[in-house]
Amino acid sequence: MEELEEEETKSGFLFKNLLRGLVWFGVIIFAFIYLEEYLLENFKSEFETLQRNPIGLLAIFFVSEVVFGLVPPEFFMMVWILSKISLSGYVVNLAILSVLSYIAGVIGFYIGKNFSKTKLYRKLFGRYLIQYKKQLKRYGGFLVFVGAVTPLPYSATCMLAGSVDLPTRVFLLIGIARVIRFAVYGWMVWSFPNIISF
């Protein structure tokens, strides 16, 4: 009975964060669709410049993912759409984003695993991560899964997972959910502007 209640709590936690994520994603998509024409008219050359420098764009994304996901991944997806990229180019770039995000999570995990006892780690990340520590103790690897598929800061949950010595194999398997999230959100970012129009 206790186990069932715990599972329901985990399900509720996942559902709540998925719902938040979908609401946030909906706001981003509707803003994107509504502003697409304006952005193309006023910032076309900037988007083309970004597309001509894919390494720079991917580097910004990677640093953002390592440092708590400061820029939402959907922003990068939208830059490519506004640059009128082909579907095949979009899929390739999306695959690269998902792999980079997964690697950033692994880096976060190893930072937490190897540096969590240092003063520098506590000074840089301690205050920010403390809010998730209680949840990690309660949900374990499930929190990493929620961080992988919802707007919860993925890198932060990975660092915490490393700091509490979550088994590496378990972490790496759960982290694959991050790739699935990118595939689903990427499809939505590509498809929804064509389905919904103002």
PDB file of C-alpha atoms in Angstrom, residues 9 17 32 59-60 79 83 93 98 100 122-124 140 146 173 184 187-188:
ATOM      1  CA  THR A   9       3.216  10.625  -5.630  1.00  0.00           C
ATOM      2  CA  ASN A  17       5.920  19.026 -14.209  1.00  0.00           C
ATOM      3  CA  PHE A  32       6.595  32.150 -32.089  1.00  0.00           C
ATOM      4  CA  ALA A  59      28.601  25.988 -28.732  1.00  0.00           C
ATOM      5  CA  ILE A  60      26.187  28.509 -27.161  1.00  0.00           C
ATOM      6  CA  VAL A  79      16.217  29.877 -35.227  1.00  0.00           C
ATOM      7  CA  SER A  83      16.248  30.544 -41.347  1.00  0.00           C
ATOM      8  CA  ASN A  93      20.668  19.674 -36.250  1.00  0.00           C
ATOM      9  CA  SER A  98      19.929  16.034 -28.386  1.00  0.00           C
ATOM     10  CA  LEU A 100      24.984  17.589 -26.971  1.00  0.00           C
ATOM     11  CA  ARG A 122      29.192  24.615  -2.909  1.00  0.00           C
ATOM     12  CA  LYS A 123      29.846  28.290  -3.575  1.00  0.00           C
ATOM     13  CA  LEU A 124      28.900  28.152  -7.258  1.00  0.00           C
ATOM     14  CA  GLY A 140      15.926   9.334  -6.751  1.00  0.00           C
ATOM     15  CA  VAL A 146      11.534  14.294 -14.877  1.00  0.00           C
ATOM     16  CA  LEU A 173      20.005   4.814 -19.041  1.00  0.00           C
ATOM     17  CA  VAL A 184       9.007  15.090 -29.519  1.00  0.00           C
ATOM     18  CA  TRP A 187       8.550  17.585 -34.115  1.00  0.00           C
ATOM     19  CA  MET A 188       6.118  19.943 -32.363  1.00  0.00           C
TER      20      MET A 188
END
